[in-house]
Short mmCIF file of C-alpha atoms in Angstrom, two decimals:
data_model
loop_
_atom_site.label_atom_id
_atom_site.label_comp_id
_atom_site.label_asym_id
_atom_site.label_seq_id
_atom_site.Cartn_x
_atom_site.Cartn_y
_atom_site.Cartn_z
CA UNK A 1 111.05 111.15 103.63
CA UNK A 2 107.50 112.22 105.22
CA UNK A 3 105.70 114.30 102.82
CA UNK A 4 102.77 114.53 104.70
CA UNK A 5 101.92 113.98 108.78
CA UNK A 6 98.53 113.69 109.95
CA UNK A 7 98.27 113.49 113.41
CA UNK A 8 94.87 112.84 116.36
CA UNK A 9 92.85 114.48 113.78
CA UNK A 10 89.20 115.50 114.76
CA UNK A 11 86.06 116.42 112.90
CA UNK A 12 82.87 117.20 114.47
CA UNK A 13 80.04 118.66 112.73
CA UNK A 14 77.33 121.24 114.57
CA UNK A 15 77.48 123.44 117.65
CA UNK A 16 80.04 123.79 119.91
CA UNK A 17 81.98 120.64 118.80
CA UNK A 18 84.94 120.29 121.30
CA UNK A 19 82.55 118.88 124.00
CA UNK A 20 82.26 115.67 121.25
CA UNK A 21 85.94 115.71 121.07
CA UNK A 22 86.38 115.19 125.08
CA UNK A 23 83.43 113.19 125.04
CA UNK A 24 85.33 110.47 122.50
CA UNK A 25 88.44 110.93 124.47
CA UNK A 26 85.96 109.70 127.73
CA UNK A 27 85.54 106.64 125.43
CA UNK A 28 82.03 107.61 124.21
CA UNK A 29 81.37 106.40 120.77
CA UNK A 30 80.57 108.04 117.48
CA UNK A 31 76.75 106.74 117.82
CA UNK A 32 76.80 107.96 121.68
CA UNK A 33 77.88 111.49 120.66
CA UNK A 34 74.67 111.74 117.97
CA UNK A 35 72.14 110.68 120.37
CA UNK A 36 73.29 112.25 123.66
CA UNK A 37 74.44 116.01 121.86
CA UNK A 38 73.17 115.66 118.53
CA UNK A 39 77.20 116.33 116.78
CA UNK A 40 78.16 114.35 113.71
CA UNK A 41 81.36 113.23 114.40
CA UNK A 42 83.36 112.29 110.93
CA UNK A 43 87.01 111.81 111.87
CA UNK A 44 88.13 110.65 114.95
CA UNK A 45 91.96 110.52 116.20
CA UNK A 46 93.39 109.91 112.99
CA UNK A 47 96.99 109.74 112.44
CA UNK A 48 99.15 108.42 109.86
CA UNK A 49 101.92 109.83 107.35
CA UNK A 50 102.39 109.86 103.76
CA UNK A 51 105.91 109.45 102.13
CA UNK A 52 107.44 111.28 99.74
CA UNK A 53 106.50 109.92 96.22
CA UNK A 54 103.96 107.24 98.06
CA UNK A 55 100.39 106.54 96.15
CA UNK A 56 98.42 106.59 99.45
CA UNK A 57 95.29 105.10 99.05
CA UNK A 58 92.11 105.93 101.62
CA UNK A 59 89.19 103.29 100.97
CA UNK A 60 85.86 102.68 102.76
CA UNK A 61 82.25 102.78 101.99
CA UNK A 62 80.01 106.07 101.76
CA UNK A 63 79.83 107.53 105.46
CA UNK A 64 83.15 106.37 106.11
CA UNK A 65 84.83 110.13 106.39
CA UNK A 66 87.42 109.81 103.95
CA UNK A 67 86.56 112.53 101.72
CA UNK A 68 85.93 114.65 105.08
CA UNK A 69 89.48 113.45 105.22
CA UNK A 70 91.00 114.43 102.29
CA UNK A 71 89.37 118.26 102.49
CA UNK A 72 90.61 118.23 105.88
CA UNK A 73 94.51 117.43 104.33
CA UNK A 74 94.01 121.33 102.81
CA UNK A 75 91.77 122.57 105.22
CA UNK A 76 89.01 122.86 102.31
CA UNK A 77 86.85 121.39 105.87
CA UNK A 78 88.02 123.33 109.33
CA UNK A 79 89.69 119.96 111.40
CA UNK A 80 88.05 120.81 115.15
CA UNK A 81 91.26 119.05 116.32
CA UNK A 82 94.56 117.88 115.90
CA UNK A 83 97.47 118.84 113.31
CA UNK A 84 98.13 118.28 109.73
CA UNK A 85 101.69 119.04 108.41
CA UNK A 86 103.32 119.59 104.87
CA UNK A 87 106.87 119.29 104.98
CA UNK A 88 107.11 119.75 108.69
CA UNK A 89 104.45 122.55 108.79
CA UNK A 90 101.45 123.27 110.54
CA UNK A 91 98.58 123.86 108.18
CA UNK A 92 96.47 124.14 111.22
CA UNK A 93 98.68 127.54 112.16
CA UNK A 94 98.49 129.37 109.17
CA UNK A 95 96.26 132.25 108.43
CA UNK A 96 93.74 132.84 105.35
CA UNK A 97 96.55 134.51 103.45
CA UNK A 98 99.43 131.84 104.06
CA UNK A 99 96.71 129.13 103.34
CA UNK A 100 96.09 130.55 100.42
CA UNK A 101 99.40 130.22 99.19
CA UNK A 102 100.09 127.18 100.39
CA UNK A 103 97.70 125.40 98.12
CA UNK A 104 98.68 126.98 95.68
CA UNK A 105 101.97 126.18 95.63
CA UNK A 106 101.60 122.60 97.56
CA UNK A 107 98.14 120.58 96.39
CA UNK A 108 96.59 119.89 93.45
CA UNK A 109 92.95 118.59 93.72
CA UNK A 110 90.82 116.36 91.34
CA UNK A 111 87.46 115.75 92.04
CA UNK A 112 84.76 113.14 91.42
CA UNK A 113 82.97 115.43 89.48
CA UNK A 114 84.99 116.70 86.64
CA UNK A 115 84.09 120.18 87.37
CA UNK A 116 85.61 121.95 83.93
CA UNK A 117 84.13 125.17 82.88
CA UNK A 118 81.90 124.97 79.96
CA UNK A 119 82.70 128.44 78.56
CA UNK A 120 86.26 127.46 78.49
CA UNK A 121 88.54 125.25 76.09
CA UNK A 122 90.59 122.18 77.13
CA UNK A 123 93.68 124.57 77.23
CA UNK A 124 92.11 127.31 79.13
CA UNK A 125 90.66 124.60 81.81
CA UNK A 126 94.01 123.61 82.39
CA UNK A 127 96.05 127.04 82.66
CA UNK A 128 93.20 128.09 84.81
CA UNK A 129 95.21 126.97 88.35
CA UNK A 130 98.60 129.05 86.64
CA UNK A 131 96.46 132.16 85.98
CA UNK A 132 95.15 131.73 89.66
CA UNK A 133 99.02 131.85 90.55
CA UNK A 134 99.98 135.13 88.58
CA UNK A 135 102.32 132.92 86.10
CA UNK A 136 102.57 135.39 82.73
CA UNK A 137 100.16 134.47 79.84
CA UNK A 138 102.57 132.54 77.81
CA UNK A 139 104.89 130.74 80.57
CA UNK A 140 100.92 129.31 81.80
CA UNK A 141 100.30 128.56 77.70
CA UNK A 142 103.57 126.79 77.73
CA UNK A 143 102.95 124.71 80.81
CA UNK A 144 99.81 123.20 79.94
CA UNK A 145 100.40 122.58 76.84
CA UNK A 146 103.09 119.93 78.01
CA UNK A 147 100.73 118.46 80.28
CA UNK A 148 98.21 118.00 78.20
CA UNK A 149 100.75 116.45 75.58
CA UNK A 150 101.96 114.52 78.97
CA UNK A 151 98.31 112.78 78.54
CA UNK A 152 97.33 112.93 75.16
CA UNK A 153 95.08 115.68 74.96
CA UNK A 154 97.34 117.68 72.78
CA UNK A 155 94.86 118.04 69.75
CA UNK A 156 91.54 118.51 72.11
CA UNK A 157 93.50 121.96 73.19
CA UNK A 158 90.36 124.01 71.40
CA UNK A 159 87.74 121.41 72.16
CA UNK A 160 85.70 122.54 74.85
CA UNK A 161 85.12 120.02 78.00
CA UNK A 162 81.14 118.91 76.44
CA UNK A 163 83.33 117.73 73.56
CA UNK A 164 84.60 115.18 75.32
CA UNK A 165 84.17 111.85 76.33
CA UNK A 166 83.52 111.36 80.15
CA UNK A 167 87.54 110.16 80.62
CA UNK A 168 88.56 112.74 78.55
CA UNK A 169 86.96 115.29 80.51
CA UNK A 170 88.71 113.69 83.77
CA UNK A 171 91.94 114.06 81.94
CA UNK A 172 91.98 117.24 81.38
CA UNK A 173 91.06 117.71 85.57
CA UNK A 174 94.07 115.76 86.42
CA UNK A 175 95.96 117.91 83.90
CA UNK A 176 94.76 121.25 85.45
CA UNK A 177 95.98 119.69 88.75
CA UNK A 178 99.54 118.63 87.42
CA UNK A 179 99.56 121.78 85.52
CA UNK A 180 100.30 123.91 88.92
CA UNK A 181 103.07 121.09 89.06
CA UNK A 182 101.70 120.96 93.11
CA UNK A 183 103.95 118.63 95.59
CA UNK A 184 100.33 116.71 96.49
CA UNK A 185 97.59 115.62 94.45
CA UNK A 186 94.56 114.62 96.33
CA UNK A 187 92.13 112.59 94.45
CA UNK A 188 88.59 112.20 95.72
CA UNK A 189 87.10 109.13 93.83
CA UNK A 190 88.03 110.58 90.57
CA UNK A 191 87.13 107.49 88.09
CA UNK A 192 83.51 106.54 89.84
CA UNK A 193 81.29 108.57 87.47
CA UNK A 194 83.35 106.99 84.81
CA UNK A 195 82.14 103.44 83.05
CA UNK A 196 84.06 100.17 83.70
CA UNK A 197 86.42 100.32 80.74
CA UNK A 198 87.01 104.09 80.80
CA UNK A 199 87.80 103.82 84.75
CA UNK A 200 90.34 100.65 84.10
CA UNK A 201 92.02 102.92 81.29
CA UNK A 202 92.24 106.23 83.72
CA UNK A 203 94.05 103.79 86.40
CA UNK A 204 96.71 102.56 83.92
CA UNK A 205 97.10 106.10 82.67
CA UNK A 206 97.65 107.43 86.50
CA UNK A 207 99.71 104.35 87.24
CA UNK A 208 101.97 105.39 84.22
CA UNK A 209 102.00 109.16 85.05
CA UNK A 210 102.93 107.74 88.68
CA UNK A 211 106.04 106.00 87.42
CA UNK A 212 107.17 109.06 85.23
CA UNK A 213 106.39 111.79 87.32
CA UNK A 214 106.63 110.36 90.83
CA UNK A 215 104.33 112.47 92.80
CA UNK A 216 102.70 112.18 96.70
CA UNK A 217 99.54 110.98 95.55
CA UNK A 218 96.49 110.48 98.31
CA UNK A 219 93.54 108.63 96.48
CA UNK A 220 90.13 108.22 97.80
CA UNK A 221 87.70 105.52 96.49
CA UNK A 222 85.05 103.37 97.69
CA UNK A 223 86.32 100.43 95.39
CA UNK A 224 88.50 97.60 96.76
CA UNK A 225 89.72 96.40 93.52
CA UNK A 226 90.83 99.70 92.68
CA UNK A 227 92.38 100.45 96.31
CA UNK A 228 94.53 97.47 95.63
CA UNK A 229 95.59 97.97 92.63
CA UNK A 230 97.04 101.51 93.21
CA UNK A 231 97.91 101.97 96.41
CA UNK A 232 101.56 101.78 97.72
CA UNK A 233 99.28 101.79 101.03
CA UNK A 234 96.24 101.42 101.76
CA UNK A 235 94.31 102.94 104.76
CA UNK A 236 90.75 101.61 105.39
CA UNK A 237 88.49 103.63 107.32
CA UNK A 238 84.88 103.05 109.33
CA UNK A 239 83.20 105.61 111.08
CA UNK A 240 85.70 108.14 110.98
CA UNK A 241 88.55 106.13 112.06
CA UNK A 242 91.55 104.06 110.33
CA UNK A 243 90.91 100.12 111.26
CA UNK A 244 94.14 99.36 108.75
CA UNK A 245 96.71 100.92 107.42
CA UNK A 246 98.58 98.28 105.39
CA UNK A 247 99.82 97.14 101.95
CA UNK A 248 97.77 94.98 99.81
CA UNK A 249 99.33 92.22 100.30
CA UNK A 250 99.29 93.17 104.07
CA UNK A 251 95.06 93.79 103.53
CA UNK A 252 94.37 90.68 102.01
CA UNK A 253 96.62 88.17 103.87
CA UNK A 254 95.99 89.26 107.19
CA UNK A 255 92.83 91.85 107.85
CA UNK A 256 93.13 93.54 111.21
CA UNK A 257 89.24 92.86 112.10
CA UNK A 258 86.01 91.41 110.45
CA UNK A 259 85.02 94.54 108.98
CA UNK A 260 88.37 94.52 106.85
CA UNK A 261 87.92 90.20 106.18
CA UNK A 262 84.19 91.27 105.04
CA UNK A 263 85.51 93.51 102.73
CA UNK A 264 88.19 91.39 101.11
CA UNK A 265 85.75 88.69 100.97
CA UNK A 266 85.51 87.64 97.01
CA UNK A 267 88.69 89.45 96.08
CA UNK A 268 90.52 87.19 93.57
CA UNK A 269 94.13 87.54 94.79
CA UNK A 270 95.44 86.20 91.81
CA UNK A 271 94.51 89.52 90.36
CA UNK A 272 95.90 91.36 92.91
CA UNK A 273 99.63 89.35 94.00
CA UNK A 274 102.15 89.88 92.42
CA UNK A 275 105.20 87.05 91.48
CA UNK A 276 107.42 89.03 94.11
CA UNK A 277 104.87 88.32 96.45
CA UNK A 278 104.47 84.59 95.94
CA UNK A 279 108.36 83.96 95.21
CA UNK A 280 110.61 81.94 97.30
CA UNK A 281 114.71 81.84 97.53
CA UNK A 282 115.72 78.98 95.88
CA UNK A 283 116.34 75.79 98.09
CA UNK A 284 119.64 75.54 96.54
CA UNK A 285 121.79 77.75 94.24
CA UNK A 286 125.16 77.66 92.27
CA UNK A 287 127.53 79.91 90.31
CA UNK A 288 129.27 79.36 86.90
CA UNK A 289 132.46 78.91 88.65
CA UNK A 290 130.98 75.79 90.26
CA UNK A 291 130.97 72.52 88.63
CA UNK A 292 128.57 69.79 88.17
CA UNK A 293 129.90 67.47 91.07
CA UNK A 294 128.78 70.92 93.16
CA UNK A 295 125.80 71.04 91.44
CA UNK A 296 124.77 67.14 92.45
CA UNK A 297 126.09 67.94 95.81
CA UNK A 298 123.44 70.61 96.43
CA UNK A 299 120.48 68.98 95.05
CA UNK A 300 120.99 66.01 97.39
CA UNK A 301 121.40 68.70 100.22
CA UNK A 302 118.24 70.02 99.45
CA UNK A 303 116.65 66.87 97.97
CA UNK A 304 115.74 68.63 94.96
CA UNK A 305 116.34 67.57 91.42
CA UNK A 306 117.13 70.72 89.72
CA UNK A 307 119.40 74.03 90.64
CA UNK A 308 119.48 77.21 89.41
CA UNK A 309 122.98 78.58 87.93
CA UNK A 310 123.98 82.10 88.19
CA UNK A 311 127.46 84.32 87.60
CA UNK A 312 129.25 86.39 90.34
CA UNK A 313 126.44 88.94 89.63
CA UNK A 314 123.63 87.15 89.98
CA UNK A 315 122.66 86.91 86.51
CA UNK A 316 120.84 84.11 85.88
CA UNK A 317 122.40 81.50 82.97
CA UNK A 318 120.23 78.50 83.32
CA UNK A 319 119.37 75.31 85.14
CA UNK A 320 120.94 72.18 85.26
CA UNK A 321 119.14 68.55 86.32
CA UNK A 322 120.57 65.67 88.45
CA UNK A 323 120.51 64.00 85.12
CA UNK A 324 122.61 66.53 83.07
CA UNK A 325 124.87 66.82 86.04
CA UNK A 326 125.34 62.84 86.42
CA UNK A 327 125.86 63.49 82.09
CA UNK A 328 128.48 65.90 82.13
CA UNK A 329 130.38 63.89 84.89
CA UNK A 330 130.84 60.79 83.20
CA UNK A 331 131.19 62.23 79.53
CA UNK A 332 133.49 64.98 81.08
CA UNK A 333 131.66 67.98 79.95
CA UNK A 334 131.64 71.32 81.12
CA UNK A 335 128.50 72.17 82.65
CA UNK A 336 127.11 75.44 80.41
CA UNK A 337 127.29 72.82 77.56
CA UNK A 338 124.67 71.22 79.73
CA UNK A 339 122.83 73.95 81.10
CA UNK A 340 119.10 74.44 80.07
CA UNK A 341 118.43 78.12 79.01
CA UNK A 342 114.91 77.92 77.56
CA UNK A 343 113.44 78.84 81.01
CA UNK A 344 110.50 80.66 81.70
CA UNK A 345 110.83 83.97 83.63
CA UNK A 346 108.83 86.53 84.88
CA UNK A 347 108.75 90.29 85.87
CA UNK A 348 108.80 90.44 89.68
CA UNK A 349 105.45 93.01 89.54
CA UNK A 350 103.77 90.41 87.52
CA UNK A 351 100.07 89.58 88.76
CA UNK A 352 99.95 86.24 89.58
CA UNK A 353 96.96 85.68 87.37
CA UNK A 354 98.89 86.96 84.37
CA UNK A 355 101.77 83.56 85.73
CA UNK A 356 98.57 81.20 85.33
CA UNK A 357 99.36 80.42 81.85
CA UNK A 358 103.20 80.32 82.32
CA UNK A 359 103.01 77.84 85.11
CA UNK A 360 100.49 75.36 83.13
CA UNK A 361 103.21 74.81 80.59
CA UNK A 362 106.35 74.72 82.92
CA UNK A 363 108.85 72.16 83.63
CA UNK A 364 110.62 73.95 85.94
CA UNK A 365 109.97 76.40 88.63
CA UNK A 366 109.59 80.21 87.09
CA UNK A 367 112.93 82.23 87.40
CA UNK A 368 111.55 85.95 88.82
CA UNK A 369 114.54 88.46 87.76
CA UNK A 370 115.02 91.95 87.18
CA UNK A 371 115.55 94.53 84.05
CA UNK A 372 118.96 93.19 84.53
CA UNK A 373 117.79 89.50 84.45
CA UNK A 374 119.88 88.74 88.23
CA UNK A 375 117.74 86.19 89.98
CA UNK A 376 115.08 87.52 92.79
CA UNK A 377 113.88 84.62 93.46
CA UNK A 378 111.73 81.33 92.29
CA UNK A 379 108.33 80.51 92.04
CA UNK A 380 107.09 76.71 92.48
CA UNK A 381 104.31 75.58 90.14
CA UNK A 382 101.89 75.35 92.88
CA UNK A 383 101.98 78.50 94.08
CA UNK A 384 100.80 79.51 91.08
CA UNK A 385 98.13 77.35 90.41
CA UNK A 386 96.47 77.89 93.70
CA UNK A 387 95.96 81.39 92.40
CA UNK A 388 93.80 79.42 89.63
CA UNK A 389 91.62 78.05 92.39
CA UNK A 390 91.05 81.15 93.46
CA UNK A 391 89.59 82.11 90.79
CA UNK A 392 87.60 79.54 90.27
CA UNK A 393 86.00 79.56 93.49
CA UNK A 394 85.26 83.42 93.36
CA UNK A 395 83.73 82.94 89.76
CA UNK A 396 81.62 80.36 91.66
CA UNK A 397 80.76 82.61 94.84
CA UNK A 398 79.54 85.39 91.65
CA UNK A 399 76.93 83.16 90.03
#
C-alpha cells in the first residue's frame, strides 16, 4: 500500500519563483534559469511513491537536492510546486496548526548531525519528541525506556549525549525518532559524520530494527555502497531531478544513463548480489515419488549429469548422479538409499561474495532454499566465481 506520494514536485529558491517553474516547463534548464533570472532551482518535477514498510533510499552527490527533498517530504522547506501526500493527504493543504500535528503524529526525523541536547540525559533526549506531544510524564518515561532497550542504550539512560561515543550519540537520535513511534522516519545522511566501522555497525543495527519493526523508512546518503545495501529502492538524483528509480540489482545491471554507469563504476557486485539474484531454476527436477529410471530420463533430457530431488512440498532431500541412478537400477535399490544429502546450501539473501568460498569447494551446484529448506532455486559454480573476478579486477582498478 502507498505510504507516501510525491508528485511534479518543485523547488525554487529566491524571488518570485513560479516564473522558474514555467520557465522549466518551457524546457529551460536548471543552469538557464540561474543565469537568465538568477533562481536556484533544487527540485524539479519529481514524482515517485514510497510503500508501506519500503526502506526508500535517495542517493546522489552534494548539490544533488535530496536533502531539499527530504525537508520538502514534511514541509521543513516550502515546495513552490506540486503535492506531497501521507496516506492520501495533502500536506501541501494543511495549515500551520494541522502541520503541526501531522508531524507529530506521522514523521520522525534523524539528522546528520546528531543534534542531542547537552544539558539533557540519554533518557530525557529521547522522551523529548513525547513531551513535545503532551504524553503524561511516566507513559513518555515508559516509552523510551523500551526504545532505548530496543537498541541497547538501556544503561547509558543517565549518561549525558558528550558521554558517548559518536554511534552512540546517533543511537540515541534514532531512538528519540522511534520513540514518537512516527509512521515515517526520514533519515538525512545519518552515519556520514560517523567512522568506517561505527557507520557499517549503525547500518546492521537499522537493517535489524528494519526487520523487527518494519517501518516506511526514506534514507538519504551520498554513499553508493551504502545506498545499495539498504535500500528496498533506490532513487538517484542530479540536479534536482530523479535519473533512476530502481532496485540494486536494477542500478547496477542496467543504469538508465552515464551519469548512473559513472557512478556504479568500481562497485564490486559480489558485495552487493545476492544468491536469489544469481540463482537459476533447475534444468531438471524430480520428486521422491519418482524413481531412478525418471531420474536418468531427465538428465538425458536436459543433458545434465545430476538432478535435484524434492517431496510434494518442495523440500529439498538430496541429489542423485547418472551414476547412482544407473547403481540403484541394476542393484535394485531404492533411490533415497542413493541420494547424496551432504549438499551445500545457501540463504537466498546471501551476498554472493559471502558464496565465494562455498562454490570453491563444491561438487555440485549450490541448493538456494528457504527457513523451510523448499528449493528456490540453484546456483551453477560459475556464477559464482565470476563474482570472484569481480573482485579482483576492482581491487586492481583501487591500486
Amino acid at each position: 500500500m502507498e505510504k507516501l506520494q510525491v508528485k511534479n514536485l518543485y523547488k525554487v529558491f529566491g524571488s518570485d519563483p513560479q516564473r522558474a517553474v514555467s520557465a522549466l516547463e518551457q524546457g529551460l534548464s536548471k543552469d538557464e534559469v540561474q543565469k537568465k533570472m538568477g533562481l536556484t532551482v533544487a527540485l524539479r518535477d519529481v514524482s515517485f511513491t514510497v510503500n508501506e514498510g519500503e526502506f526508500f533510499v535517495v542517493m546522489g552527490l552534494s548539490g544533488s537536492g535530496k536533502s531539499t527533498l527530504l525537508r520538502c517530504l514534511n514541509r521543513l522547506i516550502e515546495p513552490t510546486q506540486g503535492s506531497v501526500l501521507v496516506d492520501r493527504q495533502d500536506l501541501t493543504s494543511l495549515n500551520d496548526t494541522q502541520l503541526r500535528e501531522l508531524r507529530r503524529q506521522k514523521f520522525g526525523m534523524v539528522f546528520q548531525r546528531f543534534a542531542l541536547f547537552p544539558h539533557r540525559t540519554v533518557l530525557e533526549n529521547v522522551e523529548y519528541g513525547l513531551k513535545l506531544q503532551g504524553v503524561a510524564p511516566d507513559e513518555r518515561r515508559k516509552r523510551a525506556l523500551e526504545v532505548l532497550e530496543t537498541v541497547d542504550l538501556g544503561v547509558w539512560k543517565d549518561k549525558y549525549p558528550d558521554q558517548l561515543s559518536g554511534g552512540m550519540q546517533q543511537r540515541v537520535g534514532l531512538s528519540r525518532a522511534l520513540a514518537i513511534e512516527p509512521d515515517i522516519l526520514l533519515m538525512d545522511e545519518p552515519f556520514s559524520a560517523l567512522d568506517p566501522l561505527i557507520r557499517r555497525d549503525m547500518q546492521e543495527e537499522l537493517m535489524d530494527l528494519q526487520a523487527r519493526l518494519q517501518k516506511t523508512i526514506v534514507f538519504i546518503t551520498h554513499d553508493l555502497d551504502e545506498a545499495l545495501k539498504l535500500g528496498d529502492r533506490i532513487a538517484v538524483m542530479k540536479d534536482g531531478e530523479i535519473v533512476q528509480l530502481d532496485t540494486a540489482e536494477g542500478i547496477l545491471t542496467s543504469p538508465a544513463n552515464d551519469y548512473v554507469a559513472a557512478f556504479i563504476r568500481g562497485v564490486n557486485r559480489a558485495h552487493v548480489l545476492t544468491a536469489e539474484n544469481i540463482m537459476q531454476k533447475p534444468d531438471a527436477l524430480i520428486t521422491t515419488k519418482d524413481g531412478p529410471r525418471v531420474a536418468l530420463r531427465k538428465m538425458a533430457e536436459a543433458r545434465i549429469s545430476s538432478v535435484f530431488v524434492v517431496n510434494r512440498n518442495r523440500e529439498l532431500k538430496g541429489l542423485i548422479t547418472a551414476e547412482s541412478a544407473i547403481e540403484a537400477i541394476k542393484e535394485h535399490k531404492e533411490m533415497e538409499k542413493v541420494l547424496t544429502t551432504d549438499l551445500l546450501t545457501t540463504a537466498p539473501d546471501t551476498q554472493v561474495f559471502d558464496l565465494i568460498p562455498m562454490a570453491t569447494r563444491a561438487k555440485f551446484p549450490l541448493a538456494v532454499v528457504d527457513d523451510k529448506h523448499r528449493l528456490l532455486g540453484i546456483i551453477v559454480r560459475v556464477s559464482v566465481l565470476s563474482g570472484l573476478v569481480d573482485a579482483e579486477e576492482d581491487k586492481n582498478d583501487a591500486s
